[in-house]
Tab-separated table of C-alpha atoms in Angstrom:
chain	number	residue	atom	x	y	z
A	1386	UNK	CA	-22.548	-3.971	15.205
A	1387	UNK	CA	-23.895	-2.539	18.674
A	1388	UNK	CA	-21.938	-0.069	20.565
A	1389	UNK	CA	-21.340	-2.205	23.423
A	1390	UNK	CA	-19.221	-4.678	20.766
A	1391	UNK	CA	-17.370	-1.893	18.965
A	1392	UNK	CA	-16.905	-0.387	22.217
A	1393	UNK	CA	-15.445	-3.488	23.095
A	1394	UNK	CA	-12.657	-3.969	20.086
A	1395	UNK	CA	-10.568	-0.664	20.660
A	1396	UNK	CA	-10.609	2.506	19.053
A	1397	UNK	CA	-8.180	4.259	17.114
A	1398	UNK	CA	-6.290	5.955	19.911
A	1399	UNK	CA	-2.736	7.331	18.687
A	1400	UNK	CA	-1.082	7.097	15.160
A	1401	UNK	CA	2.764	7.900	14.961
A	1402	UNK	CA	4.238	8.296	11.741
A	1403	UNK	CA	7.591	7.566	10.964
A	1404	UNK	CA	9.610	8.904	7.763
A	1405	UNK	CA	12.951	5.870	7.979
A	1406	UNK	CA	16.001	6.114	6.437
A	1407	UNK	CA	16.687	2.432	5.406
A	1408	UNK	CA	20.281	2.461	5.474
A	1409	UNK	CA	20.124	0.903	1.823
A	1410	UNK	CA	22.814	1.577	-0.476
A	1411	UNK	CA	22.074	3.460	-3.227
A	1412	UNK	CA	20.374	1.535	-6.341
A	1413	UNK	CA	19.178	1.573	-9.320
A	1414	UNK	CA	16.816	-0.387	-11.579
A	1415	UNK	CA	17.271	1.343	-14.800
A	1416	UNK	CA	19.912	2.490	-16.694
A	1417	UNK	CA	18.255	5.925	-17.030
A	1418	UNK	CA	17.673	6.388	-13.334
A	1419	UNK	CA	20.349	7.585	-10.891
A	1420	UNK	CA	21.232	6.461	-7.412
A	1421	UNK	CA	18.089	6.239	-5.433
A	1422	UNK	CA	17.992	6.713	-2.023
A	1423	UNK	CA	15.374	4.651	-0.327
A	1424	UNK	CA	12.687	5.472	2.174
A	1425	UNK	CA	10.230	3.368	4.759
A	1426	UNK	CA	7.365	5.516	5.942
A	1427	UNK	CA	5.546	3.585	8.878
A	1428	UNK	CA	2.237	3.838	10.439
A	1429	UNK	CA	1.923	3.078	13.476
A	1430	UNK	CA	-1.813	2.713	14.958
A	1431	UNK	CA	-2.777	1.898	18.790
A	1432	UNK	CA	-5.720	1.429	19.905
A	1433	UNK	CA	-7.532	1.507	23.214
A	1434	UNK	CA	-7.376	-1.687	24.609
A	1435	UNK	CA	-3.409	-1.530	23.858
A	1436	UNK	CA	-3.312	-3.360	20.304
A	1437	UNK	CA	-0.713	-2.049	18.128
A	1438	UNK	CA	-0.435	-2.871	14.182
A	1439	UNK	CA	2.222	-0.966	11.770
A	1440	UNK	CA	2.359	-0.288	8.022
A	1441	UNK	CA	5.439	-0.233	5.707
A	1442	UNK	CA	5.491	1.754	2.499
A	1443	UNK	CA	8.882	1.659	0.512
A	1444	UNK	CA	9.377	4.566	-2.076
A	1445	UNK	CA	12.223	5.903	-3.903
A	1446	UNK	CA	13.779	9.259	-4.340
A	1447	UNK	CA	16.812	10.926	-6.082
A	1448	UNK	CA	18.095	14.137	-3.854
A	1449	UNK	CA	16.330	13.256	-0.369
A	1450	UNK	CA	14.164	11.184	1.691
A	1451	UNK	CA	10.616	10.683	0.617
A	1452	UNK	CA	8.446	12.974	2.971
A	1453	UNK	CA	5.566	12.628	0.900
A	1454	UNK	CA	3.505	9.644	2.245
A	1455	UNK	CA	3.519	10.840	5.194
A	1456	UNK	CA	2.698	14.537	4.503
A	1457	UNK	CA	-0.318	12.406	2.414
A	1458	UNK	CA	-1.423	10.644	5.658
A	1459	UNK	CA	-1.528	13.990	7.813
A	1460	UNK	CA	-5.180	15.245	6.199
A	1461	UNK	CA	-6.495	11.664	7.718
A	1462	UNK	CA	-4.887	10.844	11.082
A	1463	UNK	CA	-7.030	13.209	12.729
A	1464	UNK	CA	-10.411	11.527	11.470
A	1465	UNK	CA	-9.393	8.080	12.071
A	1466	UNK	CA	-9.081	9.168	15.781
A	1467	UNK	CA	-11.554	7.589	17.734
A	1468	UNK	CA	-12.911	5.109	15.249
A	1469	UNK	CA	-13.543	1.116	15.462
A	1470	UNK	CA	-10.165	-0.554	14.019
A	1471	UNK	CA	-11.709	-3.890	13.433
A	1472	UNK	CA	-14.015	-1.947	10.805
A	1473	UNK	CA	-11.313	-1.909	8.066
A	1474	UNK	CA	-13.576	-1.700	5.298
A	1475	UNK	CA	-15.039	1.389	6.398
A	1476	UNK	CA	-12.086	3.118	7.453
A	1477	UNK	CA	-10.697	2.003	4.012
A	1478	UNK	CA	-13.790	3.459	2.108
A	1479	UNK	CA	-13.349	6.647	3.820
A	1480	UNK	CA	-10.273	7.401	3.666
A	1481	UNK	CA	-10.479	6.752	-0.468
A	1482	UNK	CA	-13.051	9.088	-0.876
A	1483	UNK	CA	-10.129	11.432	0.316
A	1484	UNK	CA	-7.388	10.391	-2.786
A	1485	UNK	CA	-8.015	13.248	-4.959
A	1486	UNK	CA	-5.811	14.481	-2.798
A	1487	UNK	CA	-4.414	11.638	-0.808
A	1488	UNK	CA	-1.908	9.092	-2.656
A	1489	UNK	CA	-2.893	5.639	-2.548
A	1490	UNK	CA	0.569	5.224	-0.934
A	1491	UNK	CA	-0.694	6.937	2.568
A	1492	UNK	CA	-3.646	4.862	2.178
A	1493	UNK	CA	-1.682	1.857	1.854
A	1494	UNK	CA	0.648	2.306	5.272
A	1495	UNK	CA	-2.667	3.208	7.028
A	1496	UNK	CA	-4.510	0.047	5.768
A	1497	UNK	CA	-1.955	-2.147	5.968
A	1498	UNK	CA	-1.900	-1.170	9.492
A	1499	UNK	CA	-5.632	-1.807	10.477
A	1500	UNK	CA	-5.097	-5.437	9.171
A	1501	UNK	CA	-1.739	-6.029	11.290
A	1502	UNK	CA	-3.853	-4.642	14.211
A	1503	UNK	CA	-6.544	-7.404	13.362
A	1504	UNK	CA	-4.435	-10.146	13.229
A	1505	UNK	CA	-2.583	-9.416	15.823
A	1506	UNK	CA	-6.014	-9.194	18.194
A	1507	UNK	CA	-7.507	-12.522	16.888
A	1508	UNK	CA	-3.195	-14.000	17.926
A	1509	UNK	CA	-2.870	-15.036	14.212
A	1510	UNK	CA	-0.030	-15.129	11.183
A	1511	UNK	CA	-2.112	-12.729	8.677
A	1512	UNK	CA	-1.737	-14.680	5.951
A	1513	UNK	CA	-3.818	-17.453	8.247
A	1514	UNK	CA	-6.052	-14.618	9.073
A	1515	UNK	CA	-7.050	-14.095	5.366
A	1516	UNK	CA	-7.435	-18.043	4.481
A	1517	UNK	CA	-3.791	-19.352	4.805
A	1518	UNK	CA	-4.224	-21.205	1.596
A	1519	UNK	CA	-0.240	-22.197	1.620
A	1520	UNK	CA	2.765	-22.070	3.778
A	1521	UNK	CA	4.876	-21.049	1.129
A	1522	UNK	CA	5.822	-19.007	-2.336
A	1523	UNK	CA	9.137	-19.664	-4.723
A	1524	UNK	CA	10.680	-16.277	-4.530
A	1525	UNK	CA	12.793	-14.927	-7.737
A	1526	UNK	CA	16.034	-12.419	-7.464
A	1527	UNK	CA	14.993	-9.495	-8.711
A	1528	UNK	CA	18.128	-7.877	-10.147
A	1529	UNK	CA	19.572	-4.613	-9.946
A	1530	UNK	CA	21.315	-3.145	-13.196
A	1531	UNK	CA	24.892	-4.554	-13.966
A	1532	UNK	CA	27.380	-3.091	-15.320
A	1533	UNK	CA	27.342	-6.119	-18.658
A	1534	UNK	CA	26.472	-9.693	-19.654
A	1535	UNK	CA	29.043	-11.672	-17.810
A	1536	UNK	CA	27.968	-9.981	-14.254
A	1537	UNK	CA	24.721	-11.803	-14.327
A	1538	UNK	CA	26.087	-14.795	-15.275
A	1539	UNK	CA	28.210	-14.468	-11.940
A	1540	UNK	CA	25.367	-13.240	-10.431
A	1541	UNK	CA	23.274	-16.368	-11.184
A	1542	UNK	CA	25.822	-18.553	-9.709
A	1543	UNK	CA	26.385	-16.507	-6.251
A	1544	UNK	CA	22.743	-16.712	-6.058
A	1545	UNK	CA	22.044	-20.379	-6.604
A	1546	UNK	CA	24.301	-20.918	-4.001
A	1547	UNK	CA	22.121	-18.882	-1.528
A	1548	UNK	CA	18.761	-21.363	-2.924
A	1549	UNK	CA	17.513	-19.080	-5.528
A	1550	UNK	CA	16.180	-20.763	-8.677
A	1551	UNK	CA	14.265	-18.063	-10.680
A	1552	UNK	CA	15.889	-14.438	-11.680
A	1553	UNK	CA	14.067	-11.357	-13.024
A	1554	UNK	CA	16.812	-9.019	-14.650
A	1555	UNK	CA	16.694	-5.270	-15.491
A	1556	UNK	CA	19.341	-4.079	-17.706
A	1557	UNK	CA	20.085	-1.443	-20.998
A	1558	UNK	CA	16.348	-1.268	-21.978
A	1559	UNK	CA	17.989	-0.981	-25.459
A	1560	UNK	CA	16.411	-3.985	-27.623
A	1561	UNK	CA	19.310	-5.585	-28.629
A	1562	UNK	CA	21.765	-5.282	-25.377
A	1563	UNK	CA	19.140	-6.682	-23.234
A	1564	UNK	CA	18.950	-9.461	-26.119
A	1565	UNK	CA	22.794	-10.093	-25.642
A	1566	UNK	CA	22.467	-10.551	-22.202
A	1567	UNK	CA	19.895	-12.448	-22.251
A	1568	UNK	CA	21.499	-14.740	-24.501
A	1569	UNK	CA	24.677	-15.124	-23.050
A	1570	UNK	CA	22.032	-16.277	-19.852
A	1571	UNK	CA	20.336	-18.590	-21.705
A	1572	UNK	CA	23.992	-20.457	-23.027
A	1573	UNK	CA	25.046	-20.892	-20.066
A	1574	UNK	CA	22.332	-22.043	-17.783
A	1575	UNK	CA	19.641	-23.686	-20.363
A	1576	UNK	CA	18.383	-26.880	-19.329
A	1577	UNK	CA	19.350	-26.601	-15.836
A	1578	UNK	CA	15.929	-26.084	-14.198
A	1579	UNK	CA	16.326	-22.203	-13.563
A	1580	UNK	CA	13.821	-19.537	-14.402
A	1581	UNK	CA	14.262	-16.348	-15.892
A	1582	UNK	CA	12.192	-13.366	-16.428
A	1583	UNK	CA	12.684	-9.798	-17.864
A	1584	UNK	CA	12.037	-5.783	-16.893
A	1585	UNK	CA	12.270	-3.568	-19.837
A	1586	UNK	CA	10.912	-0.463	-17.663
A	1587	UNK	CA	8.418	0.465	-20.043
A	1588	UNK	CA	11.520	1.747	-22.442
A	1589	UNK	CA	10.626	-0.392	-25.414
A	1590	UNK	CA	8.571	0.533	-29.021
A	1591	UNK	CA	6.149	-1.818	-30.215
A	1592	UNK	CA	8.403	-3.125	-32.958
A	1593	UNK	CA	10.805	-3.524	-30.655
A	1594	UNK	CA	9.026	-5.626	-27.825
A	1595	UNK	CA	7.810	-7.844	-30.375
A	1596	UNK	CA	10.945	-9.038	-31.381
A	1597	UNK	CA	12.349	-8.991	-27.829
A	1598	UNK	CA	9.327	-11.041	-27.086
A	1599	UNK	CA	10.075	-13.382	-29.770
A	1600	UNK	CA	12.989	-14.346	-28.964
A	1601	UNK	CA	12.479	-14.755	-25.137
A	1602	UNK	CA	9.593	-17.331	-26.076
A	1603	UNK	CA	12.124	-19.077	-27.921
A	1604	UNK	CA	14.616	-19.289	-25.300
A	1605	UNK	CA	12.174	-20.043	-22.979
A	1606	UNK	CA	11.495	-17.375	-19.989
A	1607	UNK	CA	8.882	-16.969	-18.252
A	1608	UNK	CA	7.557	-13.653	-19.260
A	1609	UNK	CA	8.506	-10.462	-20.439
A	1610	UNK	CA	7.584	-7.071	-17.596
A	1611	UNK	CA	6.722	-3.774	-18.613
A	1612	UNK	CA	7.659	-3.769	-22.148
A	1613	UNK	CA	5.313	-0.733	-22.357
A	1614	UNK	CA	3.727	1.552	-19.778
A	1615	UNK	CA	0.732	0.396	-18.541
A	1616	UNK	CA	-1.681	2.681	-20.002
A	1617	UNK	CA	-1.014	1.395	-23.249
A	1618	UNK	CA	-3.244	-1.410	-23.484
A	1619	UNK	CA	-3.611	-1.341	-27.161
A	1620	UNK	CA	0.146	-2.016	-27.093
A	1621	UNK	CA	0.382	-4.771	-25.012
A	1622	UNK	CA	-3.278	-6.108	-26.529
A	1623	UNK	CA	-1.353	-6.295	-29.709
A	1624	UNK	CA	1.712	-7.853	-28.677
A	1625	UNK	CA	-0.074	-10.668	-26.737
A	1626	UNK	CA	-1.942	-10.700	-30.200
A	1627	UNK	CA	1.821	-11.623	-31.608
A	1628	UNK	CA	3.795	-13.592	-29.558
A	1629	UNK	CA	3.794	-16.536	-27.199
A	1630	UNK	CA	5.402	-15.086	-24.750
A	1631	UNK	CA	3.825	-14.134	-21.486
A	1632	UNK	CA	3.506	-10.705	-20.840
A	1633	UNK	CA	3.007	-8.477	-17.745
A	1634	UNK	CA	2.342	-4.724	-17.170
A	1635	UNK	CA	4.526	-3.077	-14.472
A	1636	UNK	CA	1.681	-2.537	-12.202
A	1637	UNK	CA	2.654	0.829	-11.348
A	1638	UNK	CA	-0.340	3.180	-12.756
A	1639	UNK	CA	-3.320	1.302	-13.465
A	1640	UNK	CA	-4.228	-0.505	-9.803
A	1641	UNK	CA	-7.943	0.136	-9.155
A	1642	UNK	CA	-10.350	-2.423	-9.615
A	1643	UNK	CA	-11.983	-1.203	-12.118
A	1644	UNK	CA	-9.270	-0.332	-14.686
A	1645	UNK	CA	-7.471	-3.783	-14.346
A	1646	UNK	CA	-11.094	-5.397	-14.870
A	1647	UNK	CA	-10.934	-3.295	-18.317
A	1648	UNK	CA	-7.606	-4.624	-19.005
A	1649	UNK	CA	-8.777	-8.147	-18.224
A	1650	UNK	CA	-11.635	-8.023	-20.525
A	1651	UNK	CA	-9.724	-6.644	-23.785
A	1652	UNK	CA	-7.068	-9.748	-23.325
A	1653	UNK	CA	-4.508	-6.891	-22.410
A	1654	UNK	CA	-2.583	-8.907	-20.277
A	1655	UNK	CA	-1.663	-12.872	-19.364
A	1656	UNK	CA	-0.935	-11.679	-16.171
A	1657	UNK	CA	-2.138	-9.085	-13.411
A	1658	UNK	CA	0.441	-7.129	-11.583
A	1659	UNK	CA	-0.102	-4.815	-8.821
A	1660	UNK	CA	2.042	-3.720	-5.304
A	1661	UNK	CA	-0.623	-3.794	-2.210
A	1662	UNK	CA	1.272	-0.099	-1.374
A	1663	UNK	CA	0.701	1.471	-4.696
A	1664	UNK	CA	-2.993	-0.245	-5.178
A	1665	UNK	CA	-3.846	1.586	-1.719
A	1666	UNK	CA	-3.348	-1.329	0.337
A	1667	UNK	CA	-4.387	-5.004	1.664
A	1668	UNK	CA	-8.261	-4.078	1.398
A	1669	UNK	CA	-8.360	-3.236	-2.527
A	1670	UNK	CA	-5.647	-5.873	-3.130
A	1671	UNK	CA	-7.588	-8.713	-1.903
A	1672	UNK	CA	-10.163	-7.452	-4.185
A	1673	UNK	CA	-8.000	-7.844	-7.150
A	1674	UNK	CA	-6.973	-11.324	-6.285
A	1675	UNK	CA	-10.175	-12.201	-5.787
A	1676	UNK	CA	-11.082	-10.479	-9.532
A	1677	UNK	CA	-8.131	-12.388	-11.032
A	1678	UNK	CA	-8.825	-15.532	-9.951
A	1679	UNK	CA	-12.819	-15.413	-10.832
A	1680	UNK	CA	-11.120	-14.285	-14.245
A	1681	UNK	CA	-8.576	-17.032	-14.521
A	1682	UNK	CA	-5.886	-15.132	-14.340
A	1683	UNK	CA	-2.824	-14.947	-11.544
A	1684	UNK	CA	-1.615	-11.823	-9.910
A	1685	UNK	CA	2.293	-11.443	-10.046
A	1686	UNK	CA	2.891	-8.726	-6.811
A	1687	UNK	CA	5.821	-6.651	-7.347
A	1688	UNK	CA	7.183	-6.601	-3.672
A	1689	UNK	CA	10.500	-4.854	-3.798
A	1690	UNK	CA	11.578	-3.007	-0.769
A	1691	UNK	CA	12.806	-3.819	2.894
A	1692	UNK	CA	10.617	-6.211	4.845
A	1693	UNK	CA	8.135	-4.492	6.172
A	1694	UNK	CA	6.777	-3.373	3.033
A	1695	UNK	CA	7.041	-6.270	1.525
A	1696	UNK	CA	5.387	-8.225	4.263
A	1697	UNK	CA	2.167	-6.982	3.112
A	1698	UNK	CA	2.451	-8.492	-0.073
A	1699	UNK	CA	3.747	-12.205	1.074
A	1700	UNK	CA	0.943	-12.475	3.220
A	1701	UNK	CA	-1.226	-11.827	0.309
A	1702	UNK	CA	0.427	-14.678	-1.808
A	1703	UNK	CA	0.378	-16.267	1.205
A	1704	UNK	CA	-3.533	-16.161	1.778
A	1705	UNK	CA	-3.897	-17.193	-2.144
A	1706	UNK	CA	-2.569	-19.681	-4.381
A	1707	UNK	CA	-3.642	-17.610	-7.753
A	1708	UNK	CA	0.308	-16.615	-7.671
A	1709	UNK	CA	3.554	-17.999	-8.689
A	1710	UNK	CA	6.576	-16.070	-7.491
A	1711	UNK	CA	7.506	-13.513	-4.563
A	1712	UNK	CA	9.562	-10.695	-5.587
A	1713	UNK	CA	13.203	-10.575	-4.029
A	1714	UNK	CA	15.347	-7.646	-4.396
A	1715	UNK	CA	19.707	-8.590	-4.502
A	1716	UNK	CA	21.489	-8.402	-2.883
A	1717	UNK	CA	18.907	-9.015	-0.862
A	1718	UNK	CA	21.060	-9.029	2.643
A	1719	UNK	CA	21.344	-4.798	1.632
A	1720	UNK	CA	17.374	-4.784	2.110
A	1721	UNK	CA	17.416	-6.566	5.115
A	1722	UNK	CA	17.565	-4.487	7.839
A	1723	UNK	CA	17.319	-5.561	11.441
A	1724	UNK	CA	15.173	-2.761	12.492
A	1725	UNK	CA	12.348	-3.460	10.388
A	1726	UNK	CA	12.221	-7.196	10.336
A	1727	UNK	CA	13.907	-9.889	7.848
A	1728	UNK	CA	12.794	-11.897	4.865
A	1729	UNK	CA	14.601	-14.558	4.149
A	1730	UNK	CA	14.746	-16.842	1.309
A	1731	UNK	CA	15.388	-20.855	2.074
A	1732	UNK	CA	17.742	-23.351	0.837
A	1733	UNK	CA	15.101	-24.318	-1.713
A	1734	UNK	CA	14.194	-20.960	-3.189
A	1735	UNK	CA	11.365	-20.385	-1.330
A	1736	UNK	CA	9.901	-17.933	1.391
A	1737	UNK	CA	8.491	-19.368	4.164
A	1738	UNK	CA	5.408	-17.831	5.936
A	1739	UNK	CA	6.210	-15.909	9.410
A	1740	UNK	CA	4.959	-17.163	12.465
A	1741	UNK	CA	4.296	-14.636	14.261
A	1742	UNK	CA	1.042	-12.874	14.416
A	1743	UNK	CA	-0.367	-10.214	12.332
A	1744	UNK	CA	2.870	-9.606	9.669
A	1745	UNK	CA	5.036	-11.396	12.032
A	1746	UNK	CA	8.260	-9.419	11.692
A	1747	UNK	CA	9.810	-8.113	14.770
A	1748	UNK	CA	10.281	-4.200	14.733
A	1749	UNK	CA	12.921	-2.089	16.994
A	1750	UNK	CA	10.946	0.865	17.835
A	1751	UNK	CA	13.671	2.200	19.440
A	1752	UNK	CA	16.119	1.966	16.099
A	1753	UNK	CA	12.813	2.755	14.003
A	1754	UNK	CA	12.709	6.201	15.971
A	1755	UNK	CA	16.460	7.058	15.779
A	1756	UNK	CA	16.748	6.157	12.374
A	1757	UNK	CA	13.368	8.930	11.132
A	1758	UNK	CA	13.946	11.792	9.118
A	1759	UNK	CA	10.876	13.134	9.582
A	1760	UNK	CA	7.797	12.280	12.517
A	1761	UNK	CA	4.356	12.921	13.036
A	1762	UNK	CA	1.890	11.860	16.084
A	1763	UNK	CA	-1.479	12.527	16.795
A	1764	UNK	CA	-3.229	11.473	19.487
């Protein structure tokens, strides 16, 4: 590319970063975990010839709000100053040479931003921008914990009322109280079209997954999550060995390339999983669609947090049809919040694919900045 062109498509000018307090209720997804309070940390990029594009990455923390991916994306705002933002690949591949000591969260909000920027500049949804291969993705409830079996049963039926058709629960991650519940699901809703999928957390033993997996297959979900933590691939290599049952890693830990083309090789998994935040954003994460697919296997994103982090991910499943199912957290009008755009799932069960360009949700800057803990801007 000449000068004269890159000239010509803006440089980095001025990144703000913004540490939000979501306004979320406390939650929890494990019995084991407290009340977490939960965090957006947004990049915001601009460049010369007045483009803007923005970045959500949602994290979690017990006693205060998450400083940390932004503290990660200080050491970089400074050398992204002044650089070409169309060249996303580059930028990307410099600023990973820096995650020794720079999470691939602060990454993430930082990439996800240079691709908002570009689809913004070329007027375009960026889920159109990457190939728009469909207009649409069945979305699941992903569950908080309950307090026993008969409040997901009344759980299911609020929710079918709002269009969902396909649940993912977390509850005890004790073998045979998840097994309870899940029975007492499976009695009252089998044969009636629904899906259902469970999160063990990565709490179970191999003897105990296996039987847990077992007896899923035989009731007929759709896959068992995180029966193990990821880095146990002999584990889940062994259990796939066993069982019918389909069976997905949390996608938490092992997100680079490489490492899930290991897993794919030794038959670790039937699915991949990965969050475009954690993997260190939209750059890497096509990559690992693109992996999975040439692999045969579909990529399962785990998407849970407000909008704007979740965007990221939609527009991924969006761009791709190597993936069944967009992650909802319920209730999902708590995650919702105005200031950072709205998700919404149909009458049908489905999420439908913004309109807007780049990751067509609209942002209150004003809210955005009186609702930060914690800024930083460098210009």
């Amino acid at each position: 590319m000449s000068a004269r062109i890159e000239d010509s498509i803006g440089r980095i000018e001025r990144i703000r970063v913004y540490v939000v307090d979501t306004g979320v209720p406390r939650f929890s997804w494990s019995p084991t975990m407290p009340g977490l309070l939960t965090t957006n940390t947004i990049a915001r990029v601009t460049t010369s010839d007045g483009i803007e594009g923005a970045g959500g990455v949602f994290s979690c923390t017990e006693n205060d709000f998450d400083r940390a991916v932004a503290e990660g994306m200080r050491p970089l705002l400074k050398g992204l100053l002044g650089r070409a933002a169309l060249r996303r690949e580059s930028i990307w591949k410099w600023m990973q040479l820096r995650n020794l000591s720079v999470p691939n969260t602060a990454i993430a909000g930082l990439d996800i931003a240079m691709w908002d920027l570009a689809a913004k500049r070329a007027n375009m949804p960026l889920y159109m921008f990457l190939g728009g291969a469909r207009d649409r993705v069945k979305a699941y409830a992903s569950t908080q914990v309950l307090d026993g079996p008969g409040d997901y049963v009344g759980l299911i039926e609020e929710l079918r009322e709002q269009g969902f058709s396909a649940f993912k629960f977390h509850y005890k991650c004790e073998p045979e109280a998840d097994l309870e519940m899940m029975r007492l699901v499976h009695k009252e809703f089998h044969g009636q079209g629904l899906d259902f999928m469970f999160d063990a957390d990565a709490y179970y033993t191999h003897k105990s997954a296996l039987r847990v997996a077992r007896e899923m297959s035989d009731m007929g979900f759709v896959w068992l999550e995180a029966p193990f933590p990821d880095h146990d691939l002999d584990g889940y290599r062994e259990l796939r060995r066993r069982t019918d049952m389909t069976i997905l890693p949390a996608g938490n830990s092992i997100v680079e390339l490489a490492n899930i083309a290991h897993a794919m090789r030794h038959d670790c998994w039937d699915r991949v999983r990965i969050d475009a935040t954690t993997a260190g954003g939209l750059t890497p994460a096509r990559k690992v669609l693109s992996l999975a697919e040439a692999n045969g296997y579909n990529v399962e994103f785990q998407s849970w947090g407000c909008a704007l982090s979740m965007a990221a991910n939609l527009h991924l499943m969006l761009s791709n049809d190597n993936c069944d199912y967009f992650e909802m957290p319920v209730p999902y009008s708590e995650f919702q919040v105005d200031a950072l755009g709205r998700i919404e799932v149909d009458a049908d069960g489905y999420v439908n694919a913004p309109t807007g360009a780049g990751l067509g949700l609209e942002l209150d800057w004003d809210e955005i900045e009186e609702r930060s803990v914690y800024k930083i801007d460098v210009s």
